[in-house]
CSV table of C-alpha atoms in Angstrom, one decimal:
chain,number,residue,atom,x,y,z
A,57,MET,CA,-155.3,-147.2,-22.0
A,58,THR,CA,-158.9,-146.1,-22.0
A,59,ARG,CA,-160.4,-146.6,-25.4
A,60,PHE,CA,-162.4,-143.8,-27.0
A,61,SER,CA,-166.0,-145.0,-27.3
A,62,ALA,CA,-169.5,-143.5,-26.8
A,63,TRP,CA,-169.8,-145.3,-23.6
A,64,ASN,CA,-166.5,-143.9,-22.2
A,65,VAL,CA,-167.3,-140.4,-23.3
A,66,ILE,CA,-170.7,-140.6,-21.4
A,67,LYS,CA,-169.1,-142.2,-18.4
A,68,ASN,CA,-166.4,-139.6,-18.1
A,69,GLY,CA,-168.8,-136.9,-18.8
A,70,LEU,CA,-170.7,-137.9,-15.6
A,71,SER,CA,-167.5,-138.4,-13.5
A,72,ASN,CA,-165.7,-135.1,-14.1
A,73,GLN,CA,-163.4,-136.6,-16.9
A,74,LYS,CA,-161.3,-138.4,-14.2
A,75,GLY,CA,-161.2,-141.7,-16.0
A,76,TRP,CA,-158.8,-140.9,-18.9
A,77,ASP,CA,-155.2,-142.1,-19.0
A,78,ARG,CA,-152.2,-140.4,-20.4
A,79,GLN,CA,-152.3,-140.7,-24.2
A,80,TRP,CA,-148.7,-141.9,-24.4
A,81,GLN,CA,-146.0,-142.5,-21.8
A,82,ASP,CA,-143.2,-140.1,-21.3
A,83,CYS,CA,-140.3,-142.6,-21.8
A,84,GLU,CA,-136.7,-142.4,-20.6
A,85,PRO,CA,-134.5,-143.7,-23.4
A,86,LYS,CA,-133.4,-147.3,-22.9
A,87,ASP,CA,-129.8,-148.4,-23.7
A,88,GLN,CA,-130.7,-150.5,-26.7
A,89,TYR,CA,-133.5,-150.7,-29.3
A,90,ASP,CA,-134.1,-153.0,-32.2
A,91,VAL,CA,-135.3,-150.1,-34.3
A,92,VAL,CA,-134.9,-146.3,-33.7
A,93,ILE,CA,-136.8,-143.9,-35.8
A,94,VAL,CA,-135.4,-140.4,-35.8
A,95,GLY,CA,-138.2,-137.8,-36.2
A,96,GLY,CA,-141.5,-137.7,-34.3
A,97,GLY,CA,-143.8,-136.4,-37.0
A,98,ILE,CA,-146.6,-138.3,-38.8
A,99,HIS,CA,-144.1,-140.3,-40.9
A,100,GLY,CA,-141.9,-141.4,-38.0
A,101,LEU,CA,-144.8,-142.3,-35.7
A,102,ALA,CA,-146.7,-144.1,-38.5
A,103,THR,CA,-143.5,-146.1,-39.3
A,104,ALA,CA,-143.2,-147.1,-35.6
A,105,TYR,CA,-146.9,-148.0,-35.5
A,106,TYR,CA,-146.8,-150.2,-38.6
A,107,LEU,CA,-143.5,-151.8,-37.6
A,108,ALA,CA,-145.2,-152.9,-34.4
A,109,LYS,CA,-148.5,-153.8,-36.0
A,110,ASN,CA,-147.7,-155.2,-39.4
A,111,HIS,CA,-144.3,-156.7,-38.6
A,112,GLY,CA,-144.5,-157.6,-34.9
A,113,ILE,CA,-141.3,-155.8,-33.9
A,114,LYS,CA,-141.4,-155.1,-30.2
A,115,ASN,CA,-138.4,-153.0,-29.1
A,116,ILE,CA,-138.9,-149.7,-31.0
A,117,ALA,CA,-138.2,-146.1,-30.2
A,118,VAL,CA,-139.1,-142.8,-31.9
A,119,VAL,CA,-136.8,-140.0,-30.9
A,120,GLU,CA,-137.8,-136.4,-31.5
A,121,LYS,CA,-135.7,-133.3,-30.9
A,122,GLY,CA,-138.7,-131.1,-30.1
A,123,TRP,CA,-142.3,-132.0,-29.4
A,124,LEU,CA,-144.4,-134.5,-31.4
A,125,GLY,CA,-145.8,-133.0,-34.6
A,126,GLY,CA,-144.0,-129.7,-34.1
A,127,GLY,CA,-142.2,-129.8,-37.5
A,128,ASN,CA,-143.9,-130.0,-40.8
A,129,ALA,CA,-146.7,-132.2,-39.4
A,130,GLY,CA,-148.0,-129.1,-37.7
A,131,ARG,CA,-147.1,-126.6,-40.4
A,132,ASN,CA,-149.0,-127.8,-43.5
A,133,THR,CA,-152.4,-127.1,-45.0
A,134,THR,CA,-153.7,-130.7,-44.2
A,135,ILE,CA,-154.8,-131.6,-47.7
A,136,VAL,CA,-155.1,-135.3,-48.5
A,137,ARG,CA,-155.4,-136.5,-52.1
A,138,SER,CA,-154.1,-139.1,-54.5
A,139,ASN,CA,-154.2,-137.3,-57.9
A,140,TYR,CA,-150.7,-138.4,-58.9
A,141,PHE,CA,-149.7,-139.6,-62.4
A,142,GLN,CA,-146.3,-141.2,-62.4
A,143,PRO,CA,-146.0,-144.9,-61.9
A,144,GLY,CA,-145.1,-145.7,-58.3
A,145,ASN,CA,-146.5,-142.4,-57.1
A,146,ARG,CA,-150.1,-143.0,-58.0
A,147,GLN,CA,-150.2,-146.5,-56.4
A,148,PHE,CA,-148.4,-145.1,-53.4
A,149,TYR,CA,-150.7,-142.2,-52.8
A,150,GLU,CA,-153.8,-144.2,-53.6
A,151,HIS,CA,-152.7,-146.7,-50.9
A,152,SER,CA,-152.3,-143.7,-48.5
A,153,LEU,CA,-155.8,-142.4,-49.3
A,154,LYS,CA,-157.2,-145.9,-48.6
A,155,LEU,CA,-155.4,-145.9,-45.2
A,156,TRP,CA,-156.7,-142.4,-44.5
A,157,GLU,CA,-160.3,-143.6,-45.1
A,158,ASN,CA,-160.1,-146.0,-42.3
A,159,LEU,CA,-157.5,-144.2,-40.1
A,160,SER,CA,-159.9,-143.0,-37.3
A,161,HIS,CA,-161.1,-146.6,-36.8
A,162,GLU,CA,-157.6,-148.0,-37.1
A,163,LEU,CA,-156.2,-145.7,-34.5
A,164,ASN,CA,-159.3,-145.4,-32.3
A,165,TYR,CA,-158.7,-141.7,-32.6
A,166,ASN,CA,-160.8,-139.1,-34.5
A,167,VAL,CA,-158.4,-137.7,-37.1
A,168,MET,CA,-161.3,-135.6,-38.5
A,169,PHE,CA,-160.7,-136.9,-42.0
A,170,SER,CA,-163.2,-135.0,-44.2
A,171,GLN,CA,-163.6,-136.2,-47.8
A,172,ARG,CA,-165.0,-133.0,-49.0
A,173,GLY,CA,-163.5,-133.2,-52.5
A,174,HIS,CA,-160.4,-131.7,-54.1
A,175,VAL,CA,-161.2,-129.3,-57.0
A,176,SER,CA,-158.4,-128.2,-59.3
A,177,LEU,CA,-159.5,-125.3,-61.4
A,178,LEU,CA,-158.8,-125.5,-65.2
A,179,HIS,CA,-158.4,-122.5,-67.4
A,180,SER,CA,-157.9,-123.6,-70.9
A,181,PRO,CA,-159.0,-126.4,-73.3
A,182,SER,CA,-155.5,-127.9,-73.3
A,183,ALA,CA,-155.5,-127.9,-69.4
A,184,ILE,CA,-158.7,-129.8,-69.5
A,185,ASP,CA,-157.2,-132.3,-72.0
A,186,THR,CA,-154.1,-132.8,-69.8
A,187,ALA,CA,-156.2,-133.2,-66.7
A,188,ALA,CA,-158.4,-135.7,-68.5
A,189,ARG,CA,-155.3,-137.8,-69.3
A,190,ARG,CA,-154.1,-137.6,-65.7
A,191,TYR,CA,-157.4,-138.3,-64.2
A,192,ASN,CA,-158.1,-141.2,-66.6
A,193,THR,CA,-154.8,-142.7,-65.5
A,194,MET,CA,-155.8,-142.4,-61.9
A,195,ARG,CA,-159.0,-144.3,-62.6
A,196,LEU,CA,-157.0,-147.1,-64.1
A,197,THR,CA,-155.1,-147.3,-60.8
A,198,GLY,CA,-158.4,-147.7,-59.0
A,199,SER,CA,-158.7,-144.2,-57.7
A,200,ASP,CA,-161.6,-141.9,-58.3
A,201,ALA,CA,-161.4,-138.9,-60.6
A,202,GLU,CA,-163.7,-136.8,-62.7
A,203,ILE,CA,-163.8,-133.7,-64.8
A,204,TRP,CA,-166.5,-131.1,-64.1
A,205,GLY,CA,-167.7,-128.6,-66.7
A,206,LEU,CA,-168.4,-125.0,-65.8
A,207,LYS,CA,-172.1,-125.6,-65.2
A,208,LYS,CA,-171.6,-128.2,-62.5
A,209,LEU,CA,-168.7,-126.3,-60.9
A,210,LYS,CA,-170.9,-123.2,-60.6
A,211,GLN,CA,-173.6,-125.3,-58.9
A,212,LYS,CA,-171.1,-126.8,-56.5
A,213,ILE,CA,-169.0,-123.7,-55.7
A,214,PRO,CA,-171.0,-120.7,-56.7
A,215,HIS,CA,-168.8,-117.9,-55.3
A,216,LEU,CA,-165.6,-118.4,-57.3
A,217,ASN,CA,-164.7,-115.7,-59.7
A,218,TYR,CA,-166.4,-116.8,-62.9
A,219,ASN,CA,-165.8,-113.5,-64.7
A,220,VAL,CA,-165.1,-114.3,-68.3
A,221,ASN,CA,-162.8,-111.2,-68.4
A,222,ALA,CA,-160.5,-112.6,-65.7
A,223,ARG,CA,-156.9,-112.9,-66.7
A,224,PHE,CA,-157.4,-116.7,-66.4
A,225,PRO,CA,-161.2,-117.4,-66.8
A,226,ILE,CA,-162.3,-120.6,-65.1
A,227,MET,CA,-163.4,-123.3,-67.7
A,228,GLY,CA,-163.9,-126.3,-65.5
A,229,ALA,CA,-162.2,-128.4,-62.8
A,230,ALA,CA,-160.5,-131.7,-62.2
A,231,VAL,CA,-162.1,-133.3,-59.2
A,232,GLN,CA,-161.2,-136.1,-56.8
A,233,LYS,CA,-164.2,-136.5,-54.5
A,234,ARG,CA,-162.5,-138.9,-52.0
A,235,ALA,CA,-159.8,-136.3,-51.3
A,236,GLY,CA,-160.2,-133.8,-48.5
A,237,THR,CA,-158.6,-132.6,-45.3
A,238,ALA,CA,-157.7,-134.0,-41.9
A,239,ARG,CA,-156.8,-132.6,-38.5
A,240,HIS,CA,-153.0,-132.5,-38.4
A,241,ASP,CA,-152.5,-132.7,-34.7
A,242,ALA,CA,-155.0,-135.5,-34.3
A,243,VAL,CA,-153.1,-137.6,-36.9
A,244,VAL,CA,-149.9,-137.2,-35.0
A,245,TRP,CA,-151.5,-137.8,-31.6
A,246,GLY,CA,-153.5,-140.8,-33.0
A,247,PHE,CA,-150.4,-142.5,-34.3
A,248,ALA,CA,-148.4,-141.7,-31.2
A,249,ARG,CA,-151.1,-143.1,-28.9
A,250,ALA,CA,-151.6,-146.2,-31.1
A,251,ALA,CA,-147.9,-146.8,-31.3
A,252,ASP,CA,-147.4,-146.3,-27.6
A,253,GLN,CA,-150.2,-148.9,-27.0
A,254,ARG,CA,-148.2,-151.4,-29.0
A,255,GLY,CA,-145.1,-150.8,-26.8
A,256,VAL,CA,-143.2,-148.2,-28.9
A,257,ASN,CA,-141.2,-145.8,-26.7
A,258,ILE,CA,-141.8,-142.2,-27.7
A,259,ILE,CA,-139.0,-140.0,-26.5
A,260,GLN,CA,-139.4,-136.2,-27.0
A,261,ASN,CA,-136.8,-133.5,-26.4
A,262,CYS,CA,-134.2,-136.0,-27.6
A,263,GLU,CA,-132.0,-134.6,-30.3
A,264,VAL,CA,-129.6,-136.7,-32.2
A,265,ILE,CA,-126.2,-135.0,-32.0
A,266,GLY,CA,-123.9,-137.7,-33.3
A,267,ILE,CA,-123.9,-141.0,-35.0
A,268,LYS,CA,-121.4,-143.8,-34.1
A,269,ARG,CA,-120.4,-146.0,-37.0
A,270,ASP,CA,-118.4,-149.1,-37.3
A,271,LYS,CA,-117.4,-149.2,-41.0
A,272,GLY,CA,-120.6,-149.9,-43.0
A,273,LYS,CA,-122.9,-150.1,-40.0
A,274,ILE,CA,-124.4,-147.8,-37.4
A,275,ILE,CA,-123.8,-148.9,-33.8
A,276,GLY,CA,-125.8,-146.2,-32.0
A,277,LEU,CA,-127.0,-142.7,-31.8
A,278,GLU,CA,-125.5,-140.0,-29.6
A,279,THR,CA,-128.4,-138.0,-28.3
A,280,SER,CA,-129.1,-135.1,-26.0
A,281,ARG,CA,-130.4,-137.7,-23.6
A,282,GLY,CA,-127.6,-140.2,-23.7
A,283,PHE,CA,-126.2,-142.8,-26.1
A,284,ILE,CA,-128.7,-145.3,-27.6
A,285,ASN,CA,-127.5,-148.5,-29.2
A,286,CYS,CA,-129.6,-149.6,-32.1
A,287,LYS,CA,-129.8,-152.6,-34.5
A,288,LYS,CA,-131.6,-150.6,-37.2
A,289,VAL,CA,-132.1,-146.9,-37.7
A,290,GLY,CA,-134.6,-145.0,-39.8
A,291,PHE,CA,-134.3,-141.3,-40.7
A,292,SER,CA,-137.6,-139.6,-41.0
A,293,ALA,CA,-136.6,-136.0,-40.4
A,294,ALA,CA,-137.9,-134.0,-43.4
A,295,GLY,CA,-136.0,-130.7,-43.8
A,296,ASN,CA,-133.3,-131.8,-41.4
A,297,THR,CA,-132.4,-135.0,-43.2
A,298,THR,CA,-129.1,-133.5,-44.6
A,299,LEU,CA,-127.9,-132.8,-41.1
A,300,LEU,CA,-128.4,-136.4,-40.0
A,301,TRP,CA,-126.8,-137.6,-43.3
A,302,ASN,CA,-123.7,-135.5,-42.6
A,303,MET,CA,-123.5,-136.8,-39.0
A,304,ALA,CA,-123.4,-140.3,-40.5
A,305,GLY,CA,-120.6,-139.1,-42.8
A,306,LEU,CA,-122.5,-140.1,-46.0
A,307,GLY,CA,-121.7,-137.1,-48.3
A,308,GLU,CA,-124.3,-135.3,-50.4
A,309,LEU,CA,-128.0,-136.0,-51.0
A,310,PRO,CA,-130.3,-135.0,-53.9
A,311,ILE,CA,-132.2,-132.8,-51.5
A,312,GLU,CA,-132.3,-129.1,-50.7
A,313,SER,CA,-134.2,-127.6,-47.7
A,314,HIS,CA,-136.6,-124.9,-48.6
A,315,LYS,CA,-139.3,-123.2,-46.6
A,316,LEU,CA,-143.0,-123.2,-47.4
A,317,GLN,CA,-145.6,-121.0,-45.7
A,318,ALA,CA,-149.2,-121.6,-44.8
A,319,PHE,CA,-151.8,-119.2,-43.7
A,320,VAL,CA,-155.0,-119.0,-41.7
A,321,THR,CA,-157.6,-116.3,-41.6
A,322,GLU,CA,-160.0,-115.3,-38.9
A,323,PRO,CA,-162.8,-117.8,-38.5
A,324,LEU,CA,-165.8,-117.4,-40.8
A,325,LYS,CA,-169.2,-119.0,-41.1
A,326,PRO,CA,-169.2,-122.0,-43.5
A,327,LEU,CA,-168.1,-120.6,-46.9
A,328,LEU,CA,-166.1,-123.3,-48.7
A,329,ASP,CA,-166.9,-127.0,-48.5
A,330,HIS,CA,-164.2,-128.2,-50.9
A,331,VAL,CA,-160.5,-128.0,-51.2
A,332,VAL,CA,-159.9,-125.6,-54.1
A,333,VAL,CA,-156.7,-125.4,-56.1
A,334,PHE,CA,-155.8,-122.5,-58.4
A,335,GLY,CA,-152.6,-123.1,-60.4
A,336,VAL,CA,-152.1,-121.4,-63.8
A,337,GLY,CA,-149.6,-119.0,-65.3
A,338,GLY,CA,-147.2,-118.8,-62.4
A,339,ALA,CA,-150.0,-118.7,-59.7
A,340,HIS,CA,-150.1,-121.5,-57.2
A,341,PHE,CA,-152.8,-121.5,-54.5
A,342,TYR,CA,-154.8,-124.0,-52.5
A,343,ILE,CA,-157.5,-123.3,-49.9
A,344,SER,CA,-159.9,-125.1,-47.6
A,345,GLN,CA,-161.9,-124.1,-44.6
A,346,SER,CA,-161.1,-125.7,-41.3
A,347,ASP,CA,-163.7,-126.9,-38.9
A,348,LYS,CA,-163.1,-123.9,-36.7
A,349,GLY,CA,-164.0,-121.7,-39.7
A,350,GLY,CA,-160.6,-120.3,-40.6
A,351,LEU,CA,-159.6,-120.4,-44.2
A,352,VAL,CA,-156.4,-122.4,-44.5
A,353,PHE,CA,-154.3,-121.7,-47.5
A,354,GLY,CA,-150.9,-121.8,-49.1
A,355,GLY,CA,-148.9,-121.2,-52.2
A,356,ASP,CA,-145.4,-121.5,-53.5
A,357,LEU,CA,-142.1,-121.9,-51.7
A,358,ASP,CA,-140.3,-118.8,-50.4
A,359,SER,CA,-138.0,-118.9,-53.5
A,360,TYR,CA,-134.7,-119.3,-51.8
A,361,LYS,CA,-133.0,-122.2,-49.8
A,362,SER,CA,-133.5,-121.9,-46.1
A,363,TYR,CA,-133.6,-123.8,-42.8
A,364,ALA,CA,-135.5,-120.9,-41.0
A,365,GLN,CA,-139.0,-121.8,-40.0
A,366,ARG,CA,-140.4,-118.4,-40.7
A,367,GLY,CA,-141.9,-117.0,-43.9
A,368,ASN,CA,-141.2,-113.8,-45.9
A,369,LEU,CA,-143.6,-111.1,-47.0
A,370,PRO,CA,-143.5,-111.3,-50.8
A,371,ILE,CA,-145.2,-114.7,-50.6
A,372,VAL,CA,-147.8,-113.3,-48.3
A,373,GLN,CA,-148.7,-110.8,-51.0
A,374,ASP,CA,-148.5,-113.4,-53.7
A,375,VAL,CA,-150.9,-115.7,-51.9
A,376,ALA,CA,-153.2,-112.9,-51.0
A,377,GLU,CA,-153.4,-111.9,-54.7
A,378,CYS,CA,-154.2,-115.4,-55.7
A,379,ALA,CA,-156.9,-115.6,-53.0
A,380,THR,CA,-158.7,-112.5,-54.1
A,381,SER,CA,-158.4,-113.4,-57.7
A,382,ILE,CA,-160.4,-116.6,-57.4
A,383,LEU,CA,-162.4,-115.8,-54.3
A,384,PRO,CA,-163.0,-112.0,-54.4
A,385,CYS,CA,-165.3,-112.3,-51.4
A,386,LEU,CA,-162.2,-112.8,-49.3
A,387,GLY,CA,-161.1,-109.2,-50.0
A,388,ARG,CA,-161.8,-107.9,-46.5
A,389,VAL,CA,-161.0,-111.1,-44.5
A,390,ARG,CA,-158.1,-110.6,-42.1
A,391,LEU,CA,-155.2,-112.9,-41.9
A,392,LEU,CA,-154.8,-114.4,-38.5
A,393,ARG,CA,-151.4,-116.2,-38.7
A,394,HIS,CA,-148.9,-117.4,-41.1
A,395,TRP,CA,-146.1,-119.9,-40.4
A,396,SER,CA,-143.4,-121.8,-42.3
A,397,GLY,CA,-141.9,-125.3,-42.3
A,398,THR,CA,-138.6,-126.6,-43.7
A,399,CYS,CA,-139.3,-128.9,-46.6
A,400,ASP,CA,-136.9,-131.5,-48.0
A,401,MET,CA,-137.2,-130.6,-51.7
A,402,SER,CA,-135.9,-133.4,-53.9
A,403,MET,CA,-134.3,-133.1,-57.3
A,404,ASP,CA,-137.3,-134.5,-59.2
A,405,GLY,CA,-140.1,-133.7,-56.8
A,406,SER,CA,-140.6,-137.3,-55.6
A,407,HIS,CA,-139.7,-139.0,-52.4
A,408,PHE,CA,-137.1,-141.5,-51.2
A,409,ILE,CA,-138.0,-144.5,-49.1
A,410,CYS,CA,-134.9,-146.6,-49.5
A,411,LYS,CA,-131.8,-148.4,-48.3
A,412,THR,CA,-128.7,-146.4,-47.8
A,413,PRO,CA,-124.9,-147.0,-48.1
A,414,LEU,CA,-125.0,-148.1,-44.5
A,415,LYS,CA,-126.3,-151.6,-43.9
A,416,ASN,CA,-128.7,-150.9,-41.1
A,417,LEU,CA,-129.7,-147.4,-42.0
A,418,TYR,CA,-132.9,-146.6,-43.9
A,419,LEU,CA,-134.1,-143.3,-45.3
A,420,ASN,CA,-137.5,-141.7,-45.6
A,421,ALA,CA,-137.1,-138.2,-47.1
A,422,GLY,CA,-137.6,-135.9,-50.1
A,423,TRP,CA,-141.3,-135.2,-49.4
A,424,ASN,CA,-141.2,-131.8,-51.0
A,425,TYR,CA,-144.4,-130.2,-49.8
A,426,GLY,CA,-146.6,-133.3,-50.1
A,427,GLY,CA,-145.7,-135.2,-47.0
A,428,PHE,CA,-148.9,-134.8,-45.0
A,429,LYS,CA,-151.1,-136.9,-47.2
A,430,ALA,CA,-148.4,-139.4,-47.6
A,431,GLY,CA,-147.9,-140.0,-43.9
A,432,PRO,CA,-149.8,-143.3,-43.4
A,433,SER,CA,-148.5,-144.8,-46.6
A,434,ALA,CA,-144.9,-143.6,-46.0
A,435,GLY,CA,-145.1,-145.3,-42.5
A,436,TRP,CA,-146.5,-148.4,-44.1
A,437,TYR,CA,-143.8,-148.9,-46.8
A,438,PHE,CA,-141.0,-147.6,-44.6
A,439,ALA,CA,-141.9,-150.1,-41.9
A,440,ASP,CA,-142.0,-152.8,-44.6
A,441,LEU,CA,-138.6,-151.8,-45.9
A,442,ILE,CA,-137.0,-151.7,-42.4
A,443,ALA,CA,-138.5,-155.0,-41.3
A,444,ASN,CA,-137.8,-157.0,-44.5
A,445,ASP,CA,-134.6,-155.2,-45.6
A,446,ARG,CA,-136.0,-154.9,-49.2
A,447,PRO,CA,-138.2,-152.3,-50.8
A,448,ASP,CA,-141.8,-153.2,-51.9
A,449,GLY,CA,-142.4,-153.0,-55.6
A,450,VAL,CA,-144.4,-149.8,-55.3
A,451,ILE,CA,-141.3,-147.9,-54.0
A,452,ALA,CA,-138.7,-149.8,-56.0
A,453,ASN,CA,-137.7,-146.7,-57.9
A,454,HIS,CA,-137.9,-144.3,-55.0
A,455,ASP,CA,-134.3,-144.7,-54.1
A,456,LEU,CA,-131.3,-142.5,-54.1
A,457,LYS,CA,-129.8,-144.1,-57.1
A,458,ARG,CA,-132.6,-143.5,-59.5
A,459,PHE,CA,-130.9,-140.4,-61.0
A,460,GLU,CA,-127.9,-142.6,-61.8
A,461,ARG,CA,-130.2,-145.0,-63.6
A,462,GLY,CA,-131.7,-142.1,-65.6
A,463,ILE,CA,-135.1,-142.3,-63.8
A,464,ASN,CA,-136.7,-139.1,-62.8
A,465,ILE,CA,-140.1,-139.4,-61.1
A,466,ASP,CA,-141.0,-135.8,-62.0
A,467,GLU,CA,-144.8,-135.1,-61.7
A,468,ARG,CA,-144.4,-131.5,-62.7
A,469,GLY,CA,-141.8,-132.0,-65.4
A,470,ALA,CA,-139.7,-129.2,-63.8
A,471,GLY,CA,-136.3,-130.7,-64.1
A,472,PRO,CA,-133.5,-131.1,-61.5
A,473,ASP,CA,-134.3,-127.8,-59.6
A,474,PRO,CA,-135.7,-128.4,-56.1
A,475,LYS,CA,-137.3,-125.0,-55.8
A,476,LEU,CA,-139.6,-125.7,-58.8
A,477,HIS,CA,-141.2,-128.8,-57.5
A,478,GLY,CA,-144.1,-129.2,-55.1
B,24,MET,CA,-137.6,-109.4,-47.1
B,25,ILE,CA,-134.0,-110.0,-47.8
B,26,ARG,CA,-132.2,-106.9,-49.1
B,27,ILE,CA,-129.4,-107.6,-51.6
B,28,GLN,CA,-126.7,-105.1,-52.3
B,29,CYS,CA,-126.4,-105.4,-56.1
B,30,PRO,CA,-123.0,-104.2,-57.2
B,31,PHE,CA,-124.6,-102.6,-60.3
B,32,CYS,CA,-127.9,-101.2,-58.9
B,33,GLY,CA,-127.4,-100.7,-55.2
B,34,GLU,CA,-129.5,-102.3,-52.4
B,35,ARG,CA,-132.7,-103.9,-53.6
B,36,ASP,CA,-135.5,-106.2,-52.3
B,37,HIS,CA,-135.0,-109.9,-53.0
B,38,SER,CA,-138.3,-110.0,-54.8
B,39,GLU,CA,-136.5,-108.3,-57.7
B,40,PHE,CA,-134.2,-111.3,-58.0
B,41,THR,CA,-134.7,-115.0,-58.8
B,42,TYR,CA,-132.8,-117.5,-56.7
B,43,GLY,CA,-130.3,-119.5,-58.8
B,44,GLY,CA,-129.3,-122.1,-56.2
B,45,ASP,CA,-125.9,-123.4,-55.0
B,46,GLY,CA,-123.2,-121.1,-56.4
B,47,SER,CA,-120.3,-123.4,-55.5
B,48,ILE,CA,-121.1,-126.0,-58.2
B,49,LYS,CA,-118.4,-126.3,-60.7
B,50,TYR,CA,-119.7,-128.0,-63.8
B,51,PRO,CA,-117.4,-130.7,-65.1
B,52,ALA,CA,-115.9,-130.9,-68.6
B,53,LEU,CA,-118.4,-132.2,-71.3
B,54,ASN,CA,-116.4,-135.4,-71.6
B,55,ALA,CA,-116.0,-135.9,-67.8
B,56,PRO,CA,-117.2,-139.2,-66.4
B,57,ILE,CA,-121.0,-139.5,-65.9
B,58,LYS,CA,-120.3,-139.8,-62.1
B,59,ASP,CA,-119.1,-136.1,-62.0
B,60,TRP,CA,-122.1,-134.9,-64.0
B,61,LEU,CA,-124.4,-136.8,-61.6
B,62,ALA,CA,-122.9,-135.1,-58.7
B,63,ALA,CA,-123.0,-131.6,-60.3
B,64,VAL,CA,-126.6,-131.9,-61.5
B,65,PHE,CA,-128.3,-133.9,-58.7
B,66,HIS,CA,-126.3,-133.8,-55.5
B,67,ARG,CA,-126.3,-130.9,-53.0
B,68,LYS,CA,-124.4,-130.0,-49.9
B,69,ASN,CA,-127.5,-128.4,-48.6
B,70,ILE,CA,-125.6,-126.3,-46.1
B,71,ARG,CA,-127.2,-125.1,-42.8
B,72,GLY,CA,-125.3,-121.9,-42.3
B,73,LEU,CA,-123.2,-119.7,-44.6
B,74,GLN,CA,-123.4,-120.8,-48.2
B,75,LEU,CA,-122.4,-119.4,-51.6
B,76,GLU,CA,-125.4,-119.1,-53.9
B,77,SER,CA,-126.3,-117.4,-57.2
B,78,TRP,CA,-129.0,-114.8,-57.7
B,79,HIS,CA,-130.3,-113.3,-60.9
B,80,HIS,CA,-131.3,-109.7,-60.8
B,81,ILE,CA,-134.1,-110.5,-63.2
B,82,ASN,CA,-136.2,-107.3,-62.6
B,83,GLY,CA,-133.2,-105.0,-62.4
B,84,CYS,CA,-129.9,-105.1,-64.3
B,85,ARG,CA,-130.4,-108.8,-65.3
B,86,MET,CA,-126.9,-109.7,-64.0
B,87,TRP,CA,-126.0,-112.9,-62.2
B,88,LEU,CA,-124.6,-112.3,-58.7
B,89,LEU,CA,-122.8,-114.6,-56.2
B,90,VAL,CA,-124.1,-114.1,-52.7
B,91,GLU,CA,-122.8,-115.4,-49.4
B,92,ARG,CA,-125.8,-115.9,-47.2
B,93,ASP,CA,-126.6,-117.7,-44.0
B,94,THR,CA,-129.4,-120.2,-44.6
B,95,VAL,CA,-130.7,-119.9,-41.0
B,96,THR,CA,-130.5,-116.2,-40.3
B,97,HIS,CA,-130.7,-115.0,-43.9
B,98,LYS,CA,-127.9,-112.5,-43.2
B,99,ILE,CA,-125.8,-111.7,-46.2
B,100,GLU,CA,-122.0,-111.6,-45.8
B,101,SER,CA,-121.0,-110.6,-49.3
B,102,VAL,CA,-122.3,-109.9,-52.8
B,103,ARG,CA,-120.2,-109.9,-56.0
B,104,ALA,CA,-120.8,-110.1,-59.7
B,105,ALA,CA,-120.8,-113.7,-60.9
B,106,HIS,CA,-118.7,-113.1,-64.0
B,107,ILE,CA,-115.0,-112.8,-63.3
B,108,ASP,CA,-114.5,-109.9,-65.7
B,109,PHE,CA,-117.1,-107.8,-64.0
B,110,GLN,CA,-115.5,-108.6,-60.6
B,111,LYS,CA,-112.2,-107.2,-61.9
B,112,ILE,CA,-113.8,-104.1,-63.3
B,113,LEU,CA,-115.9,-103.4,-60.1
B,114,LYS,CA,-113.2,-104.6,-57.8
B,115,VAL,CA,-115.7,-106.4,-55.6
């Protein structure tokens, strides 16, 4: 594998780019693996990478039914932040943010992580108080957080709609400066390349179509490319988790699949150098500008349960209304594309990284629409769970039985209704 | 846009409705074991294909409806009033 370095870039620049290898091998599935991860997105590939790196496991495969990063890894708005409040969540996401900060070096792959700052707009004194409580708690966890007054916000992002007669006038912002965006494909490819380098087999176009069980244990996976025997199995399949769960004959999950859209406009000259979030009075909107210049943004779920990876028009209108209400300068910008991913919405808005009723099956699911930022950390803790067969303290409550114990890790306080989280 | 044939109002855009979720859930008796309540409140079949679900015509007649809809194609197979008495009156 040719390392990416200044020297190699110059050398290949002078030799017609002939010196580069394949980024990862196109593997035929073997008969048997120690660990098989189902799902070749950021989470699955990160899990395989950390299994190999942190736990020295050699014989690992990642099976993906389509192409790498073609699911939610390629369908999000690429925001990375750790402004979570609930115990467990805030340590988890802060760990993720720390991994992000060193990810390009770790993987020898430029994931284009840009810590441009995450600015959540605040519209009332009580919202400022609530944000202060949340952001103080983040500081106690060792994260960074600050509250900006109107004067500072106007200096930093002058072209927001500061009209005092707006329906929800802007009064300040809660800011995490270390947060930002990353390049979604690069993260997937970086993890794939680094995992491949450590001997992980990455098998694309390999759909799991059946699961062979012997009582409380999985023997192997029936796939579109043949039967694979496995000692341990990890599900990391986001919106399609329920389908795998049914194949394993395990009943119902506290998860519903909903779809979330994202949007990009035509490329513009530099306009917005922060991630801006607008969420008040039913509006929900987040926007950043990609390195290509397109404004990337999104809003709420499409309102009804769905496995279709295509969005509906009422949300296009809803999001466009939000966009023009906080950034009126976007009024004449044209929308280039919009797309949709199938999100595994959980009953309390938090994730599951846990053991399952089957002895050698592990679950990583329930990411709602926050899975992108969690990728590195999810891989880290999921690998730790699979290797050691016990959850780390940080994810101790992120199991399927927490509702039975009366524990809801509900950041939004929305109750057991999947469509309301996110 | 999904168009829903409301038995009271006729065919309307789905944006007039709010989605109520799985319509096949039967809530247990108040004194039922906690296990039954756990299943009703937290566990979902999460069907890929035809499912029964509830919709509330919030910006119309404000009636609850039971809709059979495919969760992949979004095609609606049937719509009826959620309340059994209305079903009898409307014969749908």
